Amino acid sequence: MADLVPVAADLVVVGSVALDTVKKPFGNVTEALGGSATYFSYAASFFTQVRVVGAVGSDFPREHLELLSGRGVDVSAIEILPGQKTFRWTGEYGFDLNEAHTLDVQLNAFAAFKPKLGSSHRKAKFLFLANIDPVLQLDVLSQMERPALTALDTMNFWIEGKREDLVRVLERVDVLLINDAEARMLAREPNLVKAARAITGMGPRTVVIKRGEYGSLLLSDEQFFFAPAYPLESVFDPTGAGDTFAGGFMGYLAQHDAVDLASLRRAMVRGATMASFTVEDFSLDRLKRLEPREIESRLIVFADMVRLEG
Ligand code: AMP
């Protein structure tokens, strides 16, 4: 009998679609395609169909939207707001590429964006609330009919600036994906395991903490899991690594329409694999050249890296 092909479930993401300026010790990039929903949806498109909810200004180059739709991403709920400018982020990295320092955020089109989701978006089984204003995350979450799994990402900008709203969204999501410094800041706890445990008390049953080159941890009442980072010798630009990780993670779960413990572990490794490509070049440049067989080869290296015996 032929293997059953899993029926992919719908995946919706709300998050930033942006123009990024990134300063690094070895070179800069100006107004390149970026944004949490952009990296997420491009990465997830290697696993399943994704629908993006977001807003851009009339200055947003059309070819960026065409790039996403060329990968099968549904961009029909990205509103182009006339007379508005696109969200802009400027960030800087020192020699320690694990941590970005935000120099400037201009919300622009996102400042007053009020999405009205259509029925195919509202019915999606998987929802990712990518890094953006928690008020907007909550608005989208409230419009969903009955998602099987909801996950959230955020950053220091919102933890410091909109903590109360963020706590309200957290109460209603299943999974939080966050980096280590932000987990400590959110939980007000320096020990990472204690911080993750404290966050599960704030709502999400599962917490995924990303630690850049040191890998990622998953903690829930049922399991503790660790995935290493792919051993890269040259990390060019870590911008978008977290969102790409989330795209691989959620893309895999939606592709298999699964939320069981083993699938969550497999999703972590897909996330880590996808992130390992993003950091090899600026913006989405490495993902644009990515072939599915390259994902497969890195997954094989991952499996070998964590084999304890033999
Ligand atoms: P990451 O490196 O995965 O944490 O995400 C970097 C991306 O997040 C960049 O492409 C930015 O455009 C986007 N970003 C940065 N700051 C914010 C913010 N305050 N809200 C939403 N998106 C942001």
mmCIF file of C-alpha atoms and ligand atoms in Angstrom, residues 16 18 20 34-36 39 87 89 93 105 131-132 155 157-158 238-243, ligand 1:
data_model
loop_
_atom_site.group_PDB
_atom_site.id
_atom_site.type_symbol
_atom_site.label_atom_id
_atom_site.label_comp_id
_atom_site.label_asym_id
_atom_site.label_seq_id
_atom_site.Cartn_x
_atom_site.Cartn_y
_atom_site.Cartn_z
ATOM 1 C CA SER A 16 5.833 42.901 10.006
ATOM 2 C CA ALA A 18 9.462 45.656 6.329
ATOM 3 C CA ASP A 20 15.449 46.796 6.944
ATOM 4 C CA GLY A 34 12.716 42.180 5.824
ATOM 5 C CA GLY A 35 10.035 41.836 8.453
ATOM 6 C CA SER A 36 9.003 39.021 10.746
ATOM 7 C CA TYR A 39 11.028 35.713 6.743
ATOM 8 C CA PHE A 87 7.463 49.707 8.352
ATOM 9 C CA TRP A 89 13.670 48.802 11.106
ATOM 10 C CA TYR A 93 25.327 44.017 15.318
ATOM 11 C CA VAL A 105 11.744 51.460 14.441
ATOM 12 C CA ASN A 131 6.804 39.826 16.130
ATOM 13 C CA ILE A 132 4.604 42.939 15.933
ATOM 14 C CA MET A 155 10.935 41.075 21.235
ATOM 15 C CA PHE A 157 10.782 46.455 22.091
ATOM 16 C CA TRP A 158 7.288 45.117 22.936
ATOM 17 C CA PRO A 238 21.603 36.870 11.662
ATOM 18 C CA THR A 239 18.648 39.186 10.906
ATOM 19 C CA GLY A 240 15.507 37.126 10.484
ATOM 20 C CA ALA A 241 16.994 33.940 11.965
ATOM 21 C CA GLY A 242 14.291 33.787 14.644
ATOM 22 C CA ASP A 243 11.452 34.352 12.191
HETATM 23 P P1 AMP B 1 14.772 38.390 14.004
HETATM 24 O O1 AMP B 1 16.181 38.690 13.600
HETATM 25 O O2 AMP B 1 14.290 37.059 13.552
HETATM 26 O O3 AMP B 1 14.503 38.619 15.449
HETATM 27 O O4 AMP B 1 13.822 39.442 13.247
HETATM 28 C C1 AMP B 1 14.284 40.537 12.518
HETATM 29 C C2 AMP B 1 13.126 41.125 11.729
HETATM 30 O O5 AMP B 1 12.147 41.637 12.645
HETATM 31 C C3 AMP B 1 13.566 42.283 10.862
HETATM 32 O O6 AMP B 1 13.379 41.924 9.508
HETATM 33 C C4 AMP B 1 12.686 43.461 11.261
HETATM 34 O O7 AMP B 1 12.058 44.096 10.167
HETATM 35 C C5 AMP B 1 11.639 42.872 12.180
HETATM 36 N N1 AMP B 1 11.427 43.722 13.357
HETATM 37 C C6 AMP B 1 12.370 44.378 14.084
HETATM 38 N N2 AMP B 1 11.804 45.078 15.087
HETATM 39 C C7 AMP B 1 10.475 44.850 15.011
HETATM 40 C C8 AMP B 1 9.347 45.279 15.797
HETATM 41 N N3 AMP B 1 9.463 46.107 16.846
HETATM 42 N N4 AMP B 1 8.112 44.813 15.432
HETATM 43 C C9 AMP B 1 7.988 43.989 14.383
HETATM 44 N N5 AMP B 1 8.996 43.561 13.609
HETATM 45 C C10 AMP B 1 10.236 43.981 13.917
#
